[in-house]
Amino acid sequence: MKNKLSITEAAKICGYQRTYFYKIIDKYNISIKKDGTGKSYIDPSELVRAMPTDIINNDLLSAFIGIDTPDNNTTIQNPTIQDTTKDEVIELLKQQVKHLN
């Protein structure tokens, strides 16, 4: 599973062009980090925390971070999350992030 998104990937997930997404980063106070090569990235959980839920494209987010689920009815097998659809897992993670704020 991928734990970081490029600025371009994050912009696509939210439905914006990369250049405009920098304004969105400022508006929603999204934290940007740099890797060892100096390339900027956003942690997926930071994107979920900061952005309104209706803006994020859950299918694109899942594709970029590497959740291999071909459709919304596919269950994710995890010792702590049994028989849960991808969208339910994403919603659960969003709720957990909200409680951290």
XYZ file of C-alpha atoms in Angstrom:
101
model
C 0.000 0.000 0.000
C 1.319 3.407 -0.987
C 1.611 5.863 1.912
C 2.176 9.072 -0.018
C 0.581 10.908 -2.919
C 2.250 13.291 -5.315
C 0.676 16.734 -5.617
C -0.599 15.724 -9.071
C -2.189 12.523 -7.721
C -3.847 14.368 -4.830
C -5.173 16.993 -7.250
C -6.682 14.293 -9.493
C -8.323 12.584 -6.513
C -10.001 15.875 -5.622
C -10.905 16.771 -9.213
C -8.549 19.743 -9.646
C -5.673 20.652 -11.938
C -2.299 20.537 -10.170
C -1.671 24.265 -10.518
C -5.052 25.171 -8.995
C -4.635 22.530 -6.287
C -1.905 24.627 -4.662
C -4.643 27.170 -3.808
C -6.709 24.322 -2.336
C -3.696 23.240 -0.261
C -3.552 26.741 1.230
C -7.330 26.981 1.699
C -7.634 23.680 3.594
C -4.223 23.903 5.282
C -3.050 20.578 3.854
C 0.396 19.536 5.092
C 2.985 18.892 2.400
C 6.091 16.853 3.157
C 9.262 16.256 1.145
C 10.938 12.913 0.574
C 14.691 12.281 0.532
C 14.979 13.585 -3.025
C 13.138 16.824 -2.233
C 9.949 15.797 -4.041
C 6.759 17.087 -2.394
C 4.069 14.644 -1.319
C 0.874 14.465 0.726
C 0.017 11.661 3.130
C -3.341 10.116 2.061
C -4.697 10.411 5.617
C -3.872 14.139 5.554
C -5.907 14.524 2.371
C -8.863 12.694 3.939
C -8.549 14.803 7.105
C -8.417 18.157 5.382
C -10.740 17.888 2.401
C -14.553 17.861 2.508
C -15.788 14.312 1.982
C -17.858 15.190 -1.087
C -14.752 16.393 -2.963
C -12.619 13.248 -2.637
C -13.054 10.599 -5.335
C -12.857 7.419 -3.229
C -12.255 5.185 -6.253
C -9.245 7.245 -7.360
C -7.933 7.433 -3.793
C -8.135 3.645 -3.515
C -6.409 3.216 -6.873
C -3.553 5.578 -6.029
C -2.839 4.152 -2.568
C -3.081 0.569 -3.776
C -6.279 -0.853 -2.338
C -7.053 -3.550 -4.879
C -10.840 -3.495 -5.022
C -12.485 -3.752 -8.462
C -15.919 -2.553 -7.305
C -17.776 -1.125 -4.323
C -19.132 -4.531 -3.280
C -15.717 -6.113 -2.838
C -14.828 -6.852 0.758
C -11.473 -6.104 2.279
C -10.092 -8.969 4.338
C -8.372 -7.640 7.427
C -8.147 -9.153 10.912
C -9.865 -6.079 12.375
C -12.280 -5.272 9.556
C -14.294 -8.253 8.344
C -16.861 -8.186 5.540
C -16.560 -4.443 5.023
C -16.795 -2.759 1.646
C -14.113 -0.386 0.431
C -16.412 2.648 0.827
C -17.280 1.628 4.395
C -13.580 1.332 5.241
C -12.868 4.765 3.762
C -15.793 6.268 5.687
C -14.585 4.607 8.902
C -11.086 6.028 8.371
C -12.529 9.498 7.719
C -14.465 9.312 11.004
C -11.346 8.220 12.877
C -9.378 11.124 11.416
C -12.128 13.566 12.482
C -11.836 12.319 16.073
C -8.108 13.083 16.040
C -8.736 16.781 15.375
